[in-house]
Amino acid sequence: MRVLLIGANGYIGRFVADRLLADPAVQLTALGRGDDADVRFDLATGSPGALTRFLDAVHPGVVVNCSGATRGGARELTRHNTVAVATVCEALRRSGCGARLVQIGCGSEYGPSQPGSSTAEDAVPRPGGPYGVSKLAATELVLGSGLDAVVLRVFSPAGPGTPAGSPLGRLAEAMRRAMQSGDGELKLGGLGVQRDFVDVRDVARAVHAASLSAAQGVINIGSGRAVRLRDAAAVLARVAGYGGALHELDAPPVPLRSPIGHPRVDSDHAAPVAYPYPDGCGSWQQADVRTARDRLGWRPRINLEESLADIWMEAACRI
């Protein structure tokens, strides 16, 4: 099976590449903006015609799109998350390769949900921020393209390679600094939020399964369990061997400049809040993952403690 992987050097894309390369039946070609890609191509600026010519030359059976941006202004997010997907869809429509498209979406497309509820694929998306809006627009383009396509809505990926700017990445970095400085007290903000964390290696397994399946439409990829960041912080402290006290700041959930927290932060001088939850998902998010089980034969295997241990290992090695 010939697979074209777009965004192989990204957080999720790296693990998808490893998973696909481990399958001896897969012949993998990586396309992206970096020098390490087999073929350099920028979806946000490249033409559908140029990509069509490449597809006709390579003739993949599956195209996996892991590319995109998670940070930046509305214009940048639209270029990399929406315009780029429009280019992929148009190129596939023009091409004679007949490839199946596996698009990586995100849980932010749903927006806020009722605490205690599980969000299924038939929920009406109401993204609460520009990132979720740009990803939802991409999903709508894929679903309306007429292609053989599936969108995997990944909730909150975790594990090795977790970006330092993500909530868990910031949490690990704050704890590393506290341990390095011998600080016996760590004050953290925004720990009341609850998210559905799924290990990035399990996400890669889901992408592999979706590539081999005939499933179409939207499929949620998550653990099926919301975890409070406060509880994740406690697990991380145990994994790291941090014996200090964890104190939650009596402040709004996510300050503008110090979202998770820094040692010795004075809560009376907390930075102003631009958006209480930058991902636009409010205080609670939990995926209903029954569709992934039924249509892909997929279940998460790696628990959050293992994901946090890998996050801590990388943070602890940072100089």
mmCIF file of C-alpha atoms in Angstrom:
data_model
loop_
_atom_site.group_PDB
_atom_site.id
_atom_site.type_symbol
_atom_site.label_atom_id
_atom_site.label_comp_id
_atom_site.label_asym_id
_atom_site.label_seq_id
_atom_site.Cartn_x
_atom_site.Cartn_y
_atom_site.Cartn_z
ATOM 1 C CA MET A 1 0.000 0.000 0.000
ATOM 2 C CA ARG A 2 1.442 3.356 -1.019
ATOM 3 C CA VAL A 3 0.785 6.051 1.572
ATOM 4 C CA LEU A 4 1.483 9.745 1.174
ATOM 5 C CA LEU A 5 1.945 11.317 4.608
ATOM 6 C CA ILE A 6 1.613 15.092 4.808
ATOM 7 C CA GLY A 7 3.085 16.727 7.906
ATOM 8 C CA ALA A 8 5.398 13.885 8.905
ATOM 9 C CA ASN A 9 7.617 16.215 10.951
ATOM 10 C CA GLY A 10 4.791 17.457 13.182
ATOM 11 C CA TYR A 11 3.889 16.256 16.667
ATOM 12 C CA ILE A 12 1.336 13.666 15.554
ATOM 13 C CA GLY A 13 2.886 13.139 12.129
ATOM 14 C CA ARG A 14 6.178 11.819 13.543
ATOM 15 C CA PHE A 15 4.423 9.016 15.369
ATOM 16 C CA VAL A 16 2.161 8.258 12.419
ATOM 17 C CA ALA A 17 5.269 7.931 10.259
ATOM 18 C CA ASP A 18 6.850 5.521 12.756
ATOM 19 C CA ARG A 19 3.669 3.445 12.892
ATOM 20 C CA LEU A 20 3.304 3.245 9.119
ATOM 21 C CA LEU A 21 6.994 2.470 8.579
ATOM 22 C CA ALA A 22 6.639 -0.458 10.984
ATOM 23 C CA ASP A 23 4.090 -2.016 8.614
ATOM 24 C CA PRO A 24 6.029 -3.954 5.944
ATOM 25 C CA ALA A 25 3.042 -3.671 3.598
ATOM 26 C CA VAL A 26 3.286 0.145 3.540
ATOM 27 C CA GLN A 27 5.414 2.138 1.121
ATOM 28 C CA LEU A 28 5.630 5.598 2.682
ATOM 29 C CA THR A 29 6.337 8.955 1.059
ATOM 30 C CA ALA A 30 6.517 12.090 3.220
ATOM 31 C CA LEU A 31 5.471 15.484 1.896
ATOM 32 C CA GLY A 32 5.978 18.675 3.878
ATOM 33 C CA ARG A 33 7.618 22.059 4.249
ATOM 34 C CA GLY A 34 10.775 20.837 6.014
ATOM 35 C CA ASP A 35 14.077 19.726 4.526
ATOM 36 C CA ASP A 36 13.592 16.234 5.953
ATOM 37 C CA ALA A 37 10.504 15.580 3.796
ATOM 38 C CA ASP A 38 10.856 13.342 0.746
ATOM 39 C CA VAL A 39 9.108 16.067 -1.221
ATOM 40 C CA ARG A 40 8.967 19.729 -0.182
ATOM 41 C CA PHE A 41 5.590 21.338 -0.696
ATOM 42 C CA ASP A 42 3.719 24.035 1.205
ATOM 43 C CA LEU A 43 -0.015 23.315 1.126
ATOM 44 C CA ALA A 44 -0.857 26.866 2.207
ATOM 45 C CA THR A 45 0.834 28.448 -0.804
ATOM 46 C CA GLY A 46 1.193 25.632 -3.353
ATOM 47 C CA SER A 47 -1.336 25.150 -6.116
ATOM 48 C CA PRO A 48 -3.746 22.197 -6.343
ATOM 49 C CA GLY A 49 -2.485 21.614 -9.890
ATOM 50 C CA ALA A 50 1.096 21.079 -8.740
ATOM 51 C CA LEU A 51 -0.039 18.680 -6.031
ATOM 52 C CA THR A 52 -2.236 16.842 -8.542
ATOM 53 C CA ARG A 53 0.753 16.232 -10.805
ATOM 54 C CA PHE A 54 2.672 14.816 -7.862
ATOM 55 C CA LEU A 55 -0.239 12.555 -6.881
ATOM 56 C CA ASP A 56 -0.510 11.239 -10.414
ATOM 57 C CA ALA A 57 3.218 10.483 -10.403
ATOM 58 C CA VAL A 58 3.318 8.740 -7.012
ATOM 59 C CA HIS A 59 -0.187 7.246 -7.245
ATOM 60 C CA PRO A 60 -0.785 6.651 -3.516
ATOM 61 C CA GLY A 61 -3.642 4.522 -2.284
ATOM 62 C CA VAL A 62 -3.980 6.580 0.907
ATOM 63 C CA VAL A 63 -3.203 10.206 1.743
ATOM 64 C CA VAL A 64 -2.827 11.008 5.450
ATOM 65 C CA ASN A 65 -2.904 14.701 6.321
ATOM 66 C CA CYS A 66 -1.322 15.473 9.701
ATOM 67 C CA SER A 67 -0.302 19.006 8.744
ATOM 68 C CA GLY A 68 -1.643 22.162 10.326
ATOM 69 C CA ALA A 69 -1.019 24.902 12.858
ATOM 70 C CA THR A 70 -2.168 25.054 16.476
ATOM 71 C CA ARG A 71 -0.958 28.558 17.270
ATOM 72 C CA GLY A 72 -1.103 31.938 15.595
ATOM 73 C CA GLY A 73 -3.682 34.460 14.525
ATOM 74 C CA ALA A 74 -6.876 33.731 12.628
ATOM 75 C CA ARG A 75 -5.245 34.397 9.261
ATOM 76 C CA GLU A 76 -2.355 31.998 9.877
ATOM 77 C CA LEU A 77 -4.630 29.312 11.284
ATOM 78 C CA THR A 78 -6.947 29.625 8.289
ATOM 79 C CA ARG A 79 -4.056 29.337 5.832
ATOM 80 C CA HIS A 80 -2.513 26.243 7.394
ATOM 81 C CA ASN A 81 -5.645 24.472 8.625
ATOM 82 C CA THR A 82 -8.317 25.359 6.073
ATOM 83 C CA VAL A 83 -6.753 26.578 2.834
ATOM 84 C CA ALA A 84 -4.210 23.755 3.005
ATOM 85 C CA VAL A 85 -6.974 21.144 3.277
ATOM 86 C CA ALA A 86 -8.855 22.763 0.410
ATOM 87 C CA THR A 87 -5.710 22.294 -1.678
ATOM 88 C CA VAL A 88 -5.492 18.612 -0.726
ATOM 89 C CA CYS A 89 -9.156 17.961 -1.512
ATOM 90 C CA GLU A 90 -9.025 19.751 -4.865
ATOM 91 C CA ALA A 91 -5.827 17.953 -5.874
ATOM 92 C CA LEU A 92 -7.341 14.575 -4.989
ATOM 93 C CA ARG A 93 -10.490 15.381 -6.965
ATOM 94 C CA ARG A 94 -8.403 16.243 -10.036
ATOM 95 C CA SER A 95 -6.039 13.302 -9.673
ATOM 96 C CA GLY A 96 -6.624 9.909 -11.171
ATOM 97 C CA CYS A 97 -5.041 8.109 -8.220
ATOM 98 C CA GLY A 98 -8.358 7.557 -6.393
ATOM 99 C CA ALA A 99 -6.626 7.757 -3.017
ATOM 100 C CA ARG A 100 -8.425 7.544 0.289
ATOM 101 C CA LEU A 101 -7.970 10.612 2.545
ATOM 102 C CA VAL A 102 -7.392 10.362 6.289
ATOM 103 C CA GLN A 103 -7.654 13.868 7.750
ATOM 104 C CA ILE A 104 -6.574 14.705 11.305
ATOM 105 C CA GLY A 105 -9.192 16.877 12.965
ATOM 106 C CA CYS A 106 -9.440 17.896 16.612
ATOM 107 C CA GLY A 107 -11.790 17.933 19.573
ATOM 108 C CA SER A 108 -11.722 21.745 19.566
ATOM 109 C CA GLU A 109 -14.118 21.604 16.623
ATOM 110 C CA TYR A 110 -16.900 20.720 19.071
ATOM 111 C CA GLY A 111 -16.325 23.627 21.435
ATOM 112 C CA PRO A 112 -17.660 23.657 25.019
ATOM 113 C CA SER A 113 -19.745 20.751 26.275
ATOM 114 C CA GLN A 114 -21.857 20.049 29.328
ATOM 115 C CA PRO A 115 -19.781 18.856 32.335
ATOM 116 C CA GLY A 116 -20.251 15.138 32.839
ATOM 117 C CA SER A 117 -21.255 14.493 29.223
ATOM 118 C CA SER A 118 -19.488 12.543 26.481
ATOM 119 C CA THR A 119 -19.360 14.183 23.068
ATOM 120 C CA ALA A 120 -20.360 11.910 20.188
ATOM 121 C CA GLU A 121 -19.796 12.514 16.497
ATOM 122 C CA ASP A 122 -23.378 13.655 15.942
ATOM 123 C CA ALA A 123 -22.983 16.604 18.334
ATOM 124 C CA VAL A 124 -23.434 20.004 16.705
ATOM 125 C CA PRO A 125 -19.971 21.630 16.510
ATOM 126 C CA ARG A 126 -19.735 25.046 18.150
ATOM 127 C CA PRO A 127 -16.021 25.880 18.267
ATOM 128 C CA GLY A 128 -15.163 28.560 20.791
ATOM 129 C CA GLY A 129 -11.985 29.923 19.221
ATOM 130 C CA PRO A 130 -10.226 30.535 15.893
ATOM 131 C CA TYR A 131 -8.285 27.266 16.017
ATOM 132 C CA GLY A 132 -11.438 25.167 16.332
ATOM 133 C CA VAL A 133 -13.160 27.232 13.650
ATOM 134 C CA SER A 134 -10.294 26.699 11.185
ATOM 135 C CA LYS A 135 -10.240 22.950 11.845
ATOM 136 C CA LEU A 136 -14.024 22.626 11.594
ATOM 137 C CA ALA A 137 -13.942 24.420 8.236
ATOM 138 C CA ALA A 138 -11.356 21.880 7.082
ATOM 139 C CA THR A 139 -13.549 18.997 8.231
ATOM 140 C CA GLU A 140 -16.523 20.417 6.340
ATOM 141 C CA LEU A 141 -14.384 20.689 3.198
ATOM 142 C CA VAL A 142 -13.366 17.038 3.513
ATOM 143 C CA LEU A 143 -16.905 15.804 4.199
ATOM 144 C CA GLY A 144 -18.288 17.787 1.280
ATOM 145 C CA SER A 145 -15.564 16.812 -1.169
ATOM 146 C CA GLY A 146 -17.133 13.579 -2.367
ATOM 147 C CA LEU A 147 -13.841 11.783 -1.694
ATOM 148 C CA ASP A 148 -13.346 8.469 0.059
ATOM 149 C CA ALA A 149 -12.413 10.205 3.313
ATOM 150 C CA VAL A 150 -12.473 9.965 7.079
ATOM 151 C CA VAL A 151 -11.788 12.680 9.655
ATOM 152 C CA LEU A 152 -10.288 11.600 12.975
ATOM 153 C CA ARG A 153 -11.211 14.153 15.631
ATOM 154 C CA VAL A 154 -8.319 13.817 18.056
ATOM 155 C CA PHE A 155 -9.045 15.206 21.506
ATOM 156 C CA SER A 156 -6.028 16.167 23.699
ATOM 157 C CA PRO A 157 -2.905 14.289 22.559
ATOM 158 C CA ALA A 158 -0.232 13.579 25.174
ATOM 159 C CA GLY A 159 2.952 11.551 25.580
ATOM 160 C CA PRO A 160 6.471 11.850 24.178
ATOM 161 C CA GLY A 161 7.073 14.924 22.078
ATOM 162 C CA THR A 162 4.294 16.900 23.772
ATOM 163 C CA PRO A 163 4.858 20.555 22.818
ATOM 164 C CA ALA A 164 6.263 22.697 25.624
ATOM 165 C CA GLY A 165 3.482 25.229 25.038
ATOM 166 C CA SER A 166 0.672 22.730 25.667
ATOM 167 C CA PRO A 167 -0.981 22.513 29.119
ATOM 168 C CA LEU A 168 0.844 19.310 30.083
ATOM 169 C CA GLY A 169 4.096 20.584 28.589
ATOM 170 C CA ARG A 170 3.877 23.804 30.585
ATOM 171 C CA LEU A 171 3.025 21.827 33.703
ATOM 172 C CA ALA A 172 6.112 19.622 33.308
ATOM 173 C CA GLU A 173 8.337 22.631 32.657
ATOM 174 C CA ALA A 174 7.052 24.459 35.742
ATOM 175 C CA MET A 175 7.763 21.375 37.855
ATOM 176 C CA ARG A 176 11.234 20.975 36.347
ATOM 177 C CA ARG A 177 12.112 24.567 37.233
ATOM 178 C CA ALA A 178 10.793 24.112 40.769
ATOM 179 C CA MET A 179 12.900 20.986 41.304
ATOM 180 C CA GLN A 180 15.962 22.578 39.731
ATOM 181 C CA SER A 181 15.743 25.576 42.054
ATOM 182 C CA GLY A 182 14.891 23.480 45.111
ATOM 183 C CA ASP A 183 11.545 25.176 45.488
ATOM 184 C CA GLY A 184 9.399 23.283 47.959
ATOM 185 C CA GLU A 185 6.196 24.946 46.825
ATOM 186 C CA LEU A 186 4.722 25.139 43.354
ATOM 187 C CA LYS A 187 1.826 27.457 42.626
ATOM 188 C CA LEU A 188 -0.185 26.577 39.547
ATOM 189 C CA GLY A 189 -3.164 28.115 37.816
ATOM 190 C CA GLY A 190 -5.852 26.710 35.553
ATOM 191 C CA LEU A 191 -5.961 23.241 37.105
ATOM 192 C CA GLY A 192 -9.737 23.031 37.250
ATOM 193 C CA VAL A 193 -10.117 22.348 33.525
ATOM 194 C CA GLN A 194 -10.905 18.735 32.538
ATOM 195 C CA ARG A 195 -9.740 17.272 29.250
ATOM 196 C CA ASP A 196 -9.756 13.913 27.481
ATOM 197 C CA PHE A 197 -6.070 13.014 27.061
ATOM 198 C CA VAL A 198 -5.070 10.341 24.552
ATOM 199 C CA ASP A 199 -1.518 9.167 23.988
ATOM 200 C CA VAL A 200 -0.041 10.232 20.656
ATOM 201 C CA ARG A 201 1.082 6.654 19.967
ATOM 202 C CA ASP A 202 -2.516 5.500 20.304
ATOM 203 C CA VAL A 203 -3.475 8.274 17.884
ATOM 204 C CA ALA A 204 -0.939 6.864 15.409
ATOM 205 C CA ARG A 205 -2.528 3.432 15.778
ATOM 206 C CA ALA A 206 -5.914 4.959 14.997
ATOM 207 C CA VAL A 207 -4.537 6.609 11.850
ATOM 208 C CA HIS A 208 -3.082 3.294 10.731
ATOM 209 C CA ALA A 209 -6.406 1.545 11.345
ATOM 210 C CA ALA A 210 -8.312 4.274 9.492
ATOM 211 C CA SER A 211 -5.953 3.951 6.524
ATOM 212 C CA LEU A 212 -6.826 0.272 6.214
ATOM 213 C CA SER A 213 -10.558 0.620 6.860
ATOM 214 C CA ALA A 214 -13.478 1.688 4.687
ATOM 215 C CA ALA A 215 -14.905 3.950 7.409
ATOM 216 C CA GLN A 216 -16.008 7.419 6.333
ATOM 217 C CA GLY A 217 -17.243 10.545 8.067
ATOM 218 C CA VAL A 218 -16.067 11.721 11.489
ATOM 219 C CA ILE A 219 -14.612 9.448 14.173
ATOM 220 C CA ASN A 220 -13.594 10.611 17.653
ATOM 221 C CA ILE A 221 -10.187 9.568 18.960
ATOM 222 C CA GLY A 222 -9.792 9.975 22.717
ATOM 223 C CA SER A 223 -9.538 8.013 25.929
ATOM 224 C CA GLY A 224 -13.243 8.384 26.723
ATOM 225 C CA ARG A 225 -12.388 9.808 30.135
ATOM 226 C CA ALA A 226 -12.031 13.419 31.228
ATOM 227 C CA VAL A 227 -9.161 14.120 33.630
ATOM 228 C CA ARG A 228 -8.810 17.243 35.729
ATOM 229 C CA LEU A 229 -5.479 18.995 35.220
ATOM 230 C CA ARG A 230 -5.162 19.118 39.011
ATOM 231 C CA ASP A 231 -5.133 15.312 39.062
ATOM 232 C CA ALA A 232 -2.675 15.176 36.167
ATOM 233 C CA ALA A 233 -0.384 17.517 38.131
ATOM 234 C CA ALA A 234 -0.506 15.170 41.126
ATOM 235 C CA VAL A 235 0.390 12.184 38.949
ATOM 236 C CA LEU A 236 3.210 14.131 37.317
ATOM 237 C CA ALA A 237 4.592 15.098 40.732
ATOM 238 C CA ARG A 238 4.597 11.448 41.767
ATOM 239 C CA VAL A 239 6.272 10.365 38.529
ATOM 240 C CA ALA A 240 8.882 13.129 38.838
ATOM 241 C CA GLY A 241 9.529 12.479 42.510
ATOM 242 C CA TYR A 242 8.620 16.043 43.410
ATOM 243 C CA GLY A 243 8.000 16.176 47.150
ATOM 244 C CA GLY A 244 6.962 19.803 47.367
ATOM 245 C CA ALA A 245 3.491 21.172 47.899
ATOM 246 C CA LEU A 246 1.191 21.903 44.965
ATOM 247 C CA HIS A 247 -1.024 24.934 45.446
ATOM 248 C CA GLU A 248 -3.652 26.038 42.997
ATOM 249 C CA LEU A 249 -3.804 29.765 42.455
ATOM 250 C CA ASP A 250 -7.095 31.433 43.272
ATOM 251 C CA ALA A 251 -7.162 33.078 39.841
ATOM 252 C CA PRO A 252 -8.968 32.757 36.495
ATOM 253 C CA PRO A 253 -8.262 29.461 34.731
ATOM 254 C CA VAL A 254 -5.670 30.487 32.158
ATOM 255 C CA PRO A 255 -3.685 33.727 32.521
ATOM 256 C CA LEU A 256 -2.532 35.392 29.317
ATOM 257 C CA ARG A 257 1.204 35.081 29.862
ATOM 258 C CA SER A 258 1.639 32.262 32.385
ATOM 259 C CA PRO A 259 -1.102 29.741 31.573
ATOM 260 C CA ILE A 260 -0.140 26.805 33.773
ATOM 261 C CA GLY A 261 2.029 28.454 36.354
ATOM 262 C CA HIS A 262 5.491 29.340 37.517
ATOM 263 C CA PRO A 263 7.166 28.801 40.871
ATOM 264 C CA ARG A 264 6.532 31.591 43.370
ATOM 265 C CA VAL A 265 3.835 33.353 41.362
ATOM 266 C CA ASP A 266 1.897 35.991 43.300
ATOM 267 C CA SER A 267 -1.778 35.367 42.543
ATOM 268 C CA ASP A 268 -2.531 39.001 43.414
ATOM 269 C CA HIS A 269 -0.573 40.050 40.341
ATOM 270 C CA ALA A 270 -1.802 37.470 37.873
ATOM 271 C CA ALA A 271 -1.627 38.420 34.209
ATOM 272 C CA PRO A 272 -4.879 39.478 32.526
ATOM 273 C CA VAL A 273 -6.997 36.834 30.857
ATOM 274 C CA ALA A 274 -7.664 37.065 27.128
ATOM 275 C CA TYR A 275 -9.669 33.835 26.762
ATOM 276 C CA PRO A 276 -10.413 31.631 29.798
ATOM 277 C CA TYR A 277 -9.633 28.491 27.767
ATOM 278 C CA PRO A 278 -7.511 29.088 24.648
ATOM 279 C CA ASP A 279 -8.708 25.897 22.934
ATOM 280 C CA GLY A 280 -12.276 27.210 23.120
ATOM 281 C CA CYS A 281 -13.572 24.078 24.855
ATOM 282 C CA GLY A 282 -14.584 25.496 28.205
ATOM 283 C CA SER A 283 -14.025 23.664 31.468
ATOM 284 C CA TRP A 284 -14.932 20.139 30.319
ATOM 285 C CA GLN A 285 -14.380 17.846 27.360
ATOM 286 C CA GLN A 286 -14.776 14.095 27.086
ATOM 287 C CA ALA A 287 -15.032 12.011 23.930
ATOM 288 C CA ASP A 288 -17.509 9.287 23.153
ATOM 289 C CA VAL A 289 -15.172 6.780 21.470
ATOM 290 C CA ARG A 290 -17.622 3.988 20.656
ATOM 291 C CA THR A 291 -17.490 4.727 16.932
ATOM 292 C CA ALA A 292 -13.717 4.214 16.863
ATOM 293 C CA ARG A 293 -14.193 0.889 18.613
ATOM 294 C CA ASP A 294 -16.988 -0.267 16.326
ATOM 295 C CA ARG A 295 -15.702 0.984 12.957
ATOM 296 C CA LEU A 296 -11.927 0.882 13.387
ATOM 297 C CA GLY A 297 -11.518 -1.830 16.006
ATOM 298 C CA TRP A 298 -9.492 0.724 17.959
ATOM 299 C CA ARG A 299 -9.180 1.261 21.690
ATOM 300 C CA PRO A 300 -6.643 3.355 23.605
ATOM 301 C CA ARG A 301 -3.925 1.233 25.192
ATOM 302 C CA ILE A 302 -1.576 3.666 26.932
ATOM 303 C CA ASN A 303 -2.741 5.182 30.208
ATOM 304 C CA LEU A 304 -2.176 8.786 31.226
ATOM 305 C CA GLU A 305 0.445 7.911 33.839
ATOM 306 C CA GLU A 306 2.675 6.401 31.140
ATOM 307 C CA SER A 307 2.093 9.433 28.910
ATOM 308 C CA LEU A 308 3.012 11.770 31.778
ATOM 309 C CA ALA A 309 6.135 9.721 32.569
ATOM 310 C CA ASP A 310 7.331 10.216 28.994
ATOM 311 C CA ILE A 311 6.529 13.928 29.123
ATOM 312 C CA TRP A 312 8.508 14.227 32.340
ATOM 313 C CA MET A 313 11.469 12.270 30.961
ATOM 314 C CA GLU A 314 11.828 14.788 28.142
ATOM 315 C CA ALA A 315 11.334 17.792 30.444
ATOM 316 C CA ALA A 316 13.887 16.497 32.955
ATOM 317 C CA CYS A 317 16.497 16.097 30.218
ATOM 318 C CA ARG A 318 16.028 19.688 29.070
ATOM 319 C CA ILE A 319 18.961 21.902 29.937
#
